[in-house]
XYZ file of C-alpha atoms in Angstrom:
557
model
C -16.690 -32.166 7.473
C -19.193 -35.305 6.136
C -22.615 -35.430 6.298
C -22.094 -39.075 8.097
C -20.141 -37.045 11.085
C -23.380 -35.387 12.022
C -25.440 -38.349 11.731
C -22.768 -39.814 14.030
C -22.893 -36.924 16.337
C -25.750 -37.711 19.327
C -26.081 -34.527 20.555
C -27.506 -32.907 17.696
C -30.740 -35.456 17.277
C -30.472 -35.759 13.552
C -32.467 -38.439 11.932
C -31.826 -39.850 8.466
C -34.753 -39.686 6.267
C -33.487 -39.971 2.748
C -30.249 -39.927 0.935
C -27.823 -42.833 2.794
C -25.935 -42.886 -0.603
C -24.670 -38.959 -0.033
C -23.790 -39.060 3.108
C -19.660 -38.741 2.274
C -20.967 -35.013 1.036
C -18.682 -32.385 2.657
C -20.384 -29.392 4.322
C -18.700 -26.177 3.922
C -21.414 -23.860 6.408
C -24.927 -24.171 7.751
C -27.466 -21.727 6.529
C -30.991 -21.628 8.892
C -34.030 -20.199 6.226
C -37.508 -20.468 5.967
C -37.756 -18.665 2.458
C -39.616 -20.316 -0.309
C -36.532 -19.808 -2.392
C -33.041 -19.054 -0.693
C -31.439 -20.013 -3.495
C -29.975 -16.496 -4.374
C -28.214 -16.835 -0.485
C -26.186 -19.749 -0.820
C -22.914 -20.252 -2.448
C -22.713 -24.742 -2.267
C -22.077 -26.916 0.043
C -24.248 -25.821 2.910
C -26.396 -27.705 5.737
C -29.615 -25.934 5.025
C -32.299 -25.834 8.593
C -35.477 -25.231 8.110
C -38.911 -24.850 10.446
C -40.767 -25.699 7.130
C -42.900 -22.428 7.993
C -42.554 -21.511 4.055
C -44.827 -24.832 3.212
C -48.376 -24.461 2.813
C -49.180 -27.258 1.265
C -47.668 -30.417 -0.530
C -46.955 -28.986 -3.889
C -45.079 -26.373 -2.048
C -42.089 -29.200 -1.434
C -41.230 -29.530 -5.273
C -39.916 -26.122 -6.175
C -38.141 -25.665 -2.733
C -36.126 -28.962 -2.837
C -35.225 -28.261 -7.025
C -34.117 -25.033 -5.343
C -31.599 -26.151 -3.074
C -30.744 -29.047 -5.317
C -29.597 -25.921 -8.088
C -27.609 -24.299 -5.754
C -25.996 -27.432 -4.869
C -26.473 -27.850 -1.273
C -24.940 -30.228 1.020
C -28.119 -31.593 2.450
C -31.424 -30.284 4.205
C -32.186 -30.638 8.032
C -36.134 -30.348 8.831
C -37.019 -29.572 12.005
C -39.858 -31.437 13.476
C -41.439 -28.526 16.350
C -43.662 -27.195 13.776
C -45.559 -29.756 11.657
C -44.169 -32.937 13.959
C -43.091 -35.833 11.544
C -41.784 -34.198 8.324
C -44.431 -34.211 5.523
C -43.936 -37.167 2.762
C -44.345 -34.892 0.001
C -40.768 -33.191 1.144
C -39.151 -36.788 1.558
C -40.251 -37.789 -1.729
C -38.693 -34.368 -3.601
C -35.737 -34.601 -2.100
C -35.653 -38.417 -2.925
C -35.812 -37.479 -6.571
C -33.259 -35.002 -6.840
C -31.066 -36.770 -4.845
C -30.644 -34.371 -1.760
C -29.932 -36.054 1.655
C -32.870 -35.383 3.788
C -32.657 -35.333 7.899
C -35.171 -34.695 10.403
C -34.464 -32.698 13.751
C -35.921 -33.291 16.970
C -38.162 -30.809 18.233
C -35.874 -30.674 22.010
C -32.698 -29.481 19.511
C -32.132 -25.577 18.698
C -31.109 -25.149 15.229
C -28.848 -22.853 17.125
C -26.650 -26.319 18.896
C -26.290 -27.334 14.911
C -25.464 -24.282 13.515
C -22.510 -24.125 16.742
C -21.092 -27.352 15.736
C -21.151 -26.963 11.998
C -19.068 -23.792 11.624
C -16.854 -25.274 14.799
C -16.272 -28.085 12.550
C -15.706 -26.529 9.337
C -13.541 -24.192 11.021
C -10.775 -26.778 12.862
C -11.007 -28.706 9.552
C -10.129 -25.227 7.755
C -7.333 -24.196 9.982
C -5.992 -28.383 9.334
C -6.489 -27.513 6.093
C -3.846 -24.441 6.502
C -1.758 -26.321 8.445
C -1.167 -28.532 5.721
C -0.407 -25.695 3.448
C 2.129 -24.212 5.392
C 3.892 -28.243 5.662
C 3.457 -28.031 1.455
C 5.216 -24.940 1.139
C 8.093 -25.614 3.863
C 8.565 -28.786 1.875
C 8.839 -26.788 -1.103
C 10.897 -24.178 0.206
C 13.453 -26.683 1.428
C 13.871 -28.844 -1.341
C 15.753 -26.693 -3.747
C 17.873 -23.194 -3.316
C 15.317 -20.858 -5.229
C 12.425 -21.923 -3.126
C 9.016 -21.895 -4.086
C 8.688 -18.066 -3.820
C 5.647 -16.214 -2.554
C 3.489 -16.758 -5.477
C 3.200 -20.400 -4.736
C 2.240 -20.213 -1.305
C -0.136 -17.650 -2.327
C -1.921 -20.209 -4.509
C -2.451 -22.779 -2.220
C -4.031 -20.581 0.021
C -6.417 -20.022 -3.166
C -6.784 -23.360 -3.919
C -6.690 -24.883 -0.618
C -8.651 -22.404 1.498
C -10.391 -20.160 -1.391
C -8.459 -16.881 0.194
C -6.702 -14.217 -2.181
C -3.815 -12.707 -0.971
C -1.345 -10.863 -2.096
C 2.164 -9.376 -0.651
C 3.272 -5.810 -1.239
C 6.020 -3.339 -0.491
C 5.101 -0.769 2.061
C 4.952 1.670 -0.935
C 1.838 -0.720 -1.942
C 3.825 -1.810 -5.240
C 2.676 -5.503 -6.250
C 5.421 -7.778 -5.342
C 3.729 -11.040 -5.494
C -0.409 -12.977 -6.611
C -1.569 -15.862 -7.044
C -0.730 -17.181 -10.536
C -3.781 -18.737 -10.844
C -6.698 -16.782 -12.044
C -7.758 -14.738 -9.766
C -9.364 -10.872 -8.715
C -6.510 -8.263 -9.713
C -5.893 -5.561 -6.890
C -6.153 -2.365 -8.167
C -2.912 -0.100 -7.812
C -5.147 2.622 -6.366
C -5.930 -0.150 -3.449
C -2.613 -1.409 -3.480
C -1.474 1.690 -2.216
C -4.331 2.642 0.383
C -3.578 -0.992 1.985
C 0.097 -0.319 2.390
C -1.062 3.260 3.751
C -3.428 1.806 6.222
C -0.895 -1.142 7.161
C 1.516 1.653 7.915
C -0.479 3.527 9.953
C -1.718 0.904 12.137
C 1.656 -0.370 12.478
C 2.557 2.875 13.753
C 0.523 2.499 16.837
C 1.992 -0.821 17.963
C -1.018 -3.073 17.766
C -0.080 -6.763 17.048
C -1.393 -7.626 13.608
C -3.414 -8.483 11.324
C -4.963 -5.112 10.615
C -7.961 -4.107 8.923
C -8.522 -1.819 5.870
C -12.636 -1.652 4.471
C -12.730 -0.570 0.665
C -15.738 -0.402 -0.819
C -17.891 -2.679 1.224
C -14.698 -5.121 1.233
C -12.780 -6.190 4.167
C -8.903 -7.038 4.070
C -6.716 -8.715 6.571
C -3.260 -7.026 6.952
C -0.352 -9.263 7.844
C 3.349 -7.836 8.486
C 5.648 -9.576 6.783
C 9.037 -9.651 9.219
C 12.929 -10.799 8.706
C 12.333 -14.474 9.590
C 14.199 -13.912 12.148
C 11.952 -11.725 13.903
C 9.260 -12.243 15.848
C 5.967 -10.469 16.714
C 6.708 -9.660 20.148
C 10.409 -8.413 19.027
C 11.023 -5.771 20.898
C 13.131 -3.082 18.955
C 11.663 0.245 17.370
C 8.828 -0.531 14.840
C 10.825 2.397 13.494
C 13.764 0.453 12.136
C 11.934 -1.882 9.812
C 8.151 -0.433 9.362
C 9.484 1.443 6.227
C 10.310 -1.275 4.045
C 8.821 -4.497 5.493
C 6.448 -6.126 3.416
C 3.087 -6.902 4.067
C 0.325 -9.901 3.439
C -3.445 -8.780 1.918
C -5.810 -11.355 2.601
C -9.029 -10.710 1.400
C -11.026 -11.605 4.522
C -11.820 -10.448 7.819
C -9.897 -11.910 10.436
C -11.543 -10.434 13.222
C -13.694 -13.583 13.871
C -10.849 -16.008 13.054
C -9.869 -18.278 15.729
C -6.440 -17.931 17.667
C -4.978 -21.295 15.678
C -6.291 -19.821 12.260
C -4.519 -16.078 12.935
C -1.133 -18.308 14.184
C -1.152 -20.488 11.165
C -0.987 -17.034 8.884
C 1.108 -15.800 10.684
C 3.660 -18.908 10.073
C 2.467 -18.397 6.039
C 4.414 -14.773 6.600
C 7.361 -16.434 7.813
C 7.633 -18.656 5.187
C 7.343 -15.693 2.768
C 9.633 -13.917 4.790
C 12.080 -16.814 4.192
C 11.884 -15.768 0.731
C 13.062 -11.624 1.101
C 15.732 -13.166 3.385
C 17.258 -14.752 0.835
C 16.727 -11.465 -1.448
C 18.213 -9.502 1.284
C 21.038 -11.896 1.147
C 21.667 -11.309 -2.266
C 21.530 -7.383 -2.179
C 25.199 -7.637 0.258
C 27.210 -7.895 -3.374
C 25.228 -5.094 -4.723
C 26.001 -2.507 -1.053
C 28.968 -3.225 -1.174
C 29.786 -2.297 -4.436
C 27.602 0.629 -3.882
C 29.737 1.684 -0.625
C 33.088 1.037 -2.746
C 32.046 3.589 -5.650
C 30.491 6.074 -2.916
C 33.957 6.118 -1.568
C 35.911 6.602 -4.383
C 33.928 9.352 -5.299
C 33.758 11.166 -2.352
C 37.460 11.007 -1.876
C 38.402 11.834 -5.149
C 39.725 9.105 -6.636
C 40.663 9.190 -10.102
C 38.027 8.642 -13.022
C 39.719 5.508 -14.441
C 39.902 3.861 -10.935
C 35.758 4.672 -10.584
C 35.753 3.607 -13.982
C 37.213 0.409 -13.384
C 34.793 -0.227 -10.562
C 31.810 0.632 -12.670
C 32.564 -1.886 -14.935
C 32.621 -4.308 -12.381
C 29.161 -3.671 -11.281
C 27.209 -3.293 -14.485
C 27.367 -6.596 -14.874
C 25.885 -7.155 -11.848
C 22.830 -4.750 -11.536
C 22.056 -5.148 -15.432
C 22.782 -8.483 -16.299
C 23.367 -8.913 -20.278
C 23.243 -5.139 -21.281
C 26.669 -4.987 -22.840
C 27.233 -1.444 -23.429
C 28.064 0.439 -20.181
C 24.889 2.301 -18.707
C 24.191 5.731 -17.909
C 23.766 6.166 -13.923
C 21.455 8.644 -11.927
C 22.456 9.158 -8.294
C 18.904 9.798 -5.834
C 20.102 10.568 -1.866
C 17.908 10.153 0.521
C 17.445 11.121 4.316
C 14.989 9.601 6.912
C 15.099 11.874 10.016
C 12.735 11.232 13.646
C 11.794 13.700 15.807
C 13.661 12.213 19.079
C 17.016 11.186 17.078
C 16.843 7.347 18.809
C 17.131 5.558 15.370
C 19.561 5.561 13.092
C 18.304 7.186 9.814
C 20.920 5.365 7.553
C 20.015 1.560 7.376
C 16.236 3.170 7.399
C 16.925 4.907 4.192
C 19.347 2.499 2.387
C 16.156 -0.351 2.972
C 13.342 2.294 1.929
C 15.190 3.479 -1.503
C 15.589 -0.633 -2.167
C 12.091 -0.514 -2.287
C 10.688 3.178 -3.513
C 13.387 2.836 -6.621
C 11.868 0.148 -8.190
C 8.966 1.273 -10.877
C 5.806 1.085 -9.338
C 4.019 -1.022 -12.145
C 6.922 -3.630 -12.425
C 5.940 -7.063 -9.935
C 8.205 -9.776 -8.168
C 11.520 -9.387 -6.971
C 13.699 -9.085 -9.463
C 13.453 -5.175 -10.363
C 14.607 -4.238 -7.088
C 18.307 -6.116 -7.762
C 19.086 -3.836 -9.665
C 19.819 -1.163 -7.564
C 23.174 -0.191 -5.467
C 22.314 1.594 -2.167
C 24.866 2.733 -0.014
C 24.541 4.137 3.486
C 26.237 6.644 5.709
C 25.085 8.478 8.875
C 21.309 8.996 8.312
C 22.013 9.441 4.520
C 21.174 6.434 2.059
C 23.105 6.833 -1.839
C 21.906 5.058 -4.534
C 23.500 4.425 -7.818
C 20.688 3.885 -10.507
C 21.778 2.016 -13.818
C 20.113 2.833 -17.059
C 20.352 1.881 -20.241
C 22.119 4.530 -22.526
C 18.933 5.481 -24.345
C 16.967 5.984 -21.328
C 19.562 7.944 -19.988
C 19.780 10.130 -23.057
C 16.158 10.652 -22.567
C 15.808 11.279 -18.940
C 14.112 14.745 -19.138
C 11.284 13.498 -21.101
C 10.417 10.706 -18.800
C 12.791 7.767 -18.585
C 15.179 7.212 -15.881
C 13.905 8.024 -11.890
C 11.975 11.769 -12.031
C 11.657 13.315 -8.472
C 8.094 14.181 -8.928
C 7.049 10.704 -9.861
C 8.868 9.322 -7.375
C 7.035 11.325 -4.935
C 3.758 10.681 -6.356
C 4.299 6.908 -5.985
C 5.358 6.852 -2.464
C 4.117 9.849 -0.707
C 0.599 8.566 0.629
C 1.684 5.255 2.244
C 5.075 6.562 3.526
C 3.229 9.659 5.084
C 1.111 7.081 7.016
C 4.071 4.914 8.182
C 6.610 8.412 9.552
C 3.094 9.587 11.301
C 3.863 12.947 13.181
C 7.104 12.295 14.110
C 8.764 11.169 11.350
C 10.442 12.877 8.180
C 11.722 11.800 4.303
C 13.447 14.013 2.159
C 14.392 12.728 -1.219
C 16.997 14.595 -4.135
C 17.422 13.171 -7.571
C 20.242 13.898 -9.971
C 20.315 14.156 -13.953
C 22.146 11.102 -15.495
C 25.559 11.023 -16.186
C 27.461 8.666 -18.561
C 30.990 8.980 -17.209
C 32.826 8.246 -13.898
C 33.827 12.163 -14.417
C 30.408 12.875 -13.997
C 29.511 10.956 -10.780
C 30.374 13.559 -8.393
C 28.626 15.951 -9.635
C 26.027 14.051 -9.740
C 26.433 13.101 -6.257
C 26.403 17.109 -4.661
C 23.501 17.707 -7.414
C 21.167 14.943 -5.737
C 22.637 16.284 -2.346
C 21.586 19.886 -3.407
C 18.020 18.854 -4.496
C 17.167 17.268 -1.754
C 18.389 20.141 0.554
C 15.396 21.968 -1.625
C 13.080 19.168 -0.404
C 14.288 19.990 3.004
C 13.205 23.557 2.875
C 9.363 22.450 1.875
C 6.838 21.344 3.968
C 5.842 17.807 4.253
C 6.433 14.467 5.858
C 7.721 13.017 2.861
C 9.112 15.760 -0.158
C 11.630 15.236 -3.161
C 12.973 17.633 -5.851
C 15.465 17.380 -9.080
C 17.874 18.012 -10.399
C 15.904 20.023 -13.384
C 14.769 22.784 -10.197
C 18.921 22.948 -9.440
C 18.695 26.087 -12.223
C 16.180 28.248 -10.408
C 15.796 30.434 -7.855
C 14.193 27.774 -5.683
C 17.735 26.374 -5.148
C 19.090 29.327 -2.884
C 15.578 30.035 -1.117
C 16.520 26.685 0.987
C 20.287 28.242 2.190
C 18.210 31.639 3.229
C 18.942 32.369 7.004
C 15.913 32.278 8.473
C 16.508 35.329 10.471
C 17.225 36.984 7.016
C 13.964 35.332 5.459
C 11.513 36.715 7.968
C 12.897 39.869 7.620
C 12.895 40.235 3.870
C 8.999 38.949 4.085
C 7.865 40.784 6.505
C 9.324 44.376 5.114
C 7.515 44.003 1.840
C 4.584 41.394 2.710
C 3.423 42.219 6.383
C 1.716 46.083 5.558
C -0.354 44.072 2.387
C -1.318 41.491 5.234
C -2.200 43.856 7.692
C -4.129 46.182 5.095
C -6.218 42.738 3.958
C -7.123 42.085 7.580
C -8.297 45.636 7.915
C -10.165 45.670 4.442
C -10.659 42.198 2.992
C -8.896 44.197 0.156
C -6.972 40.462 -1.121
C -4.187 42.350 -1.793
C -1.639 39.705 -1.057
C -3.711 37.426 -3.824
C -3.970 40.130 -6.167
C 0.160 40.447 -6.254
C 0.624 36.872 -6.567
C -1.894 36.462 -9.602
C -0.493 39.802 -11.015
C 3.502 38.695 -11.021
C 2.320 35.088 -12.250
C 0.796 36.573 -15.715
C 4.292 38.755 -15.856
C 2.264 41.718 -15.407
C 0.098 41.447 -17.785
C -2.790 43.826 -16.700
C -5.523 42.304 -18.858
C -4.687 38.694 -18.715
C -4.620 39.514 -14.981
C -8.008 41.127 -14.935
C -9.725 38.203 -16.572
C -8.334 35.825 -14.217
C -9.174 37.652 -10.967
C -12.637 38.548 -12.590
C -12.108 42.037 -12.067
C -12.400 44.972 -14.471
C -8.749 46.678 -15.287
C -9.328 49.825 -13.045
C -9.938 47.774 -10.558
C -6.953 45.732 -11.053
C -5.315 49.046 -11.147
C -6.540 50.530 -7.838
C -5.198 47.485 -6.455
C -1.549 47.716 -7.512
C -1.388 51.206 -6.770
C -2.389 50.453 -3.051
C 0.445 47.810 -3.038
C 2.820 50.463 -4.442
C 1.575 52.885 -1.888
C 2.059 50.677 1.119
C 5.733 49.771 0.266
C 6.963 52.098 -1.428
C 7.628 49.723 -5.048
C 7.246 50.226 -8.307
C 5.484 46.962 -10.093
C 7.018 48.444 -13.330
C 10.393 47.892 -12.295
C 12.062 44.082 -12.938
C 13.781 44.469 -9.437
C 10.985 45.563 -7.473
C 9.088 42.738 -9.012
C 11.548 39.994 -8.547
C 11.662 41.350 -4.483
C 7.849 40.857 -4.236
C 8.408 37.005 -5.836
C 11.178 35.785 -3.990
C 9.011 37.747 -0.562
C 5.678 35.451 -1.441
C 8.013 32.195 -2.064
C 9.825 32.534 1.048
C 6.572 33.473 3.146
């Protein structure tokens, strides 16, 4: 708002004393102060009240106006209850740095300006939005790529000084402002998407509110455009791989308008995946096309054939036919009312897609079939990074868990479950199906662990740990509880730590002094301790068998 709307404004019994040449000023906020410097408190632009109780005398005026002048202050409001008419001395500084200068009645509370300032300021903000969001429809509508998110994203920089940013519910950086601006930390990218999860969990309308160190964000869910807030299908369906808005602001004092008008920024945002979404129908279906091939055992030059069809398509301009990984993945709910399929094909779109890459792009390059509550994804790599999967190119289970496992924890809560196997990469259509069971098989093993959200590869697929999974349970809990449950019951009894002392003794291979050292016990008593063990069931530690019994026991306990 001007400085000549207040003068305009009756009710608020301002009188012009100075400074009819700024009055087209805008004012951004009102600040009420009696310090002798509040410089330090203001940021530009403000209507600055004062009682004048910091004044003592005349030469007090001088440094106080220069003050305000520095920090570039709309104007300065004096009121007149305290010293009556306002002292010349402060009508002459302001004079000469050119600061607008208005008294205030002594019947008008600072309070009634203060009310209509930020009232002001506000409506003029959210008109200010409302253009915005007319800008960026125009823009959005004027060609077939749109304007994308980043350029809505800078107007509301420019426009309204608010960063935002959108990200995937895995907290991966999909789109900033372009414009220089605060980077989000991945570290906070990934708590937001956590804490956006979480709270969409409990079916609160948005925005949401996340606090990280002493800063306040604004959470915004970022639906299908054609979706609504008050849509009333299972937050379920969608929560795991809808997007969200980060506005760095709290939006808890916002008014109803302001909150509506970001909400219509999400839409237009939303407008944008859409159109992604759109675009990922070529790659499913060619996904669900090789997936069936495979799984009916069609011949190798018929998958063949296919493949060739869609390398072009998921790695535009790489020439040479890529290596492929396969990663399955199931999304299961405790009451079985949503479909885990769609859930899964939507969530590996996103989770697939490297954690430090931004924008769009990097996630069209993924197939992802579905079928019952299982999603399938084909994974194209370039030869050399498939050549080098094992020593970290190409998807790895246990850095795909790492990236994902906080935020997605948040959204399944206690009743949901993701379980997530990764195959080695193959260079042949021979060796898709095989790669297919051996991403079926791993994630059986991430199955069989605790967790809300668990993944294994295809490099634990030669160990032990892949029959432990296909164990009867019946069978399990018998095995355990013959050779584990007299240790147990003998450490209750004795605090003897039996049970640890086995576990550290198998994992040096026996090894009675490395053993020792890391227990922080002498030999002997290492050696009392093993012969108990021995006693109670009737094992010899010395023996390979009776050793490999007592690991596969404390694995499957």
């Amino acid at each position: 708002m001007r400085l000549r709307a207040l003068l305009d404004t009756d009710a608020l019994g301002l009188r012009l004393l100075g400074g009819e040449d700024e009055l087209d000023r805008t004012v951004r906020g009102v600040m009420t102060t009696d310090l002798r410097d509040p410089s330090r408190y203001l940021s530009g632009g403000e209507l600055v009240l004062t009682g004048l109780a910091w004044r003592r005398d005349a030469a007090d005026s001088e440094p106080f106006v220069r003050n305000l002048a520095q920090a570039q202050v709309a104007a300065l409001a004096a009121g007149e209850a305290e010293l009556g008419d306002v002292p010349d001395d402060l009508v002459l500084a302001c004079a000469r740095h050119r600061l607008p200068l208005f008294a205030v009645h002594e019947s008008v509370a600072f309070a009634t300006i203060t009310e209509h300032v930020v009232r002001q300021v506000s409506g003029e903000r959210a008109g200010d939005l409302a253009a915005v969001v007319d800008r960026h429809r125009r823009m959005m509508t004027s060609g077939p790529a749109g304007g994308g998110p980043d350029v809505v994203l800078d107007l509301l920089g420019s426009d309204l000084d608010l960063s935002a940013w959108v990200l995937s519910p895995t907290g991966r950086l999909i789109a900033g402002p372009k414009s220089a601006g605060p980077e989000l930390p991945a570290e906070l990218c990934v708590r937001l998407a956590a804490g956006h999860l979480a709270a969409g969990r409990t079916g609160r309308r948005g925005p949401h509110r996340v606090t990280h160190d002493g800063t306040t964000y604004s959470l915004f869910p970022i639906r299908s455009s054609g979706r609504s807030p008050q849509d009333s299908r299972d937050v379920r369906e969608t929560i795991l791989s809808d997007w969200l808005l980060a506005v760095e602001a709290d939006a808890s004092d916002w008014a109803e308008e302001r909150i509506d008008l970001l909400q219509g920024v999400t839409q237009l945002i939303a407008v944008e995946r859409d159109r992604r979404d759109a675009a990922r129908t070529v790659r499913r279906r060619l996904a669900q096309e090789v997936l069936e091939l495979v799984q009916t055992g069609a011949a190798p030059a018929e998958i063949a054939a296919r493949l060739r069809v869609a390398a072009p398509v998921l790695l535009p301009g790489l020439g040479a036919a890529p290596h492929w990984q396969v990663v399955v993945a199931r999304v299961e709910w405790a009451d079985g009312q949503v479909e885990g399929g769609p859930v899964a094909q939507s969530l590996l779109e996103e989770v697939l897609v490297d954690p430090l890459s931004t924008g769009t792009e990097p996630s069209d390059r993924i197939a992802v079939a579905h079928t019952g509550d299982e999603a399938i994804a084909l994974v194209p790599l370039p030869a050399a990074a498939g050549e080098q999967d094992d020593t970290g190119t190409g998807v790895l289970a246990d850095r795909l868990l790492e990236a994902v496992r906080e935020p997605l924890s948040a959204g399944l809560d206690d009743d949901g479950r993701v379980t997530l196997g990764v195959s080695a990469a193959v260079h042949s259509a021979e060796g898709l199906r095989g790669a297919l069971e051996e991403a079926r098989h791993a994630r059986r093993v991430a199955a069989a662990r605790p967790g809300r959200v668990c993944a294994a590869g295809h490099q634990e697929l030669a160990s032990h740990v892949l029959l432990l999974p296909f164990v009867p349970d019946d069978v399990r809990r018998a095995f355990t509880a013959r050779l584990l449950d007299p240790l147990r019951d003998y450490d209750r009894r004795h605090r003897a730590e039996l049970i640890p002392t086995l576990e550290a003794f198998l994992d040096c291979d026996g090894s009675w002094t490395r053993c020792a050292a890391r227990l922080h016990l002498h030999v002997n008593t290492l050696r009392y301790r093993i012969g108990r063990i021995e006693q109670l069931t009737g094992r010899d530690l010395s023996r390979l068998e009776d050793k490999l019994d007592f690991f596969l026991a404390l694995r499957m306990s």
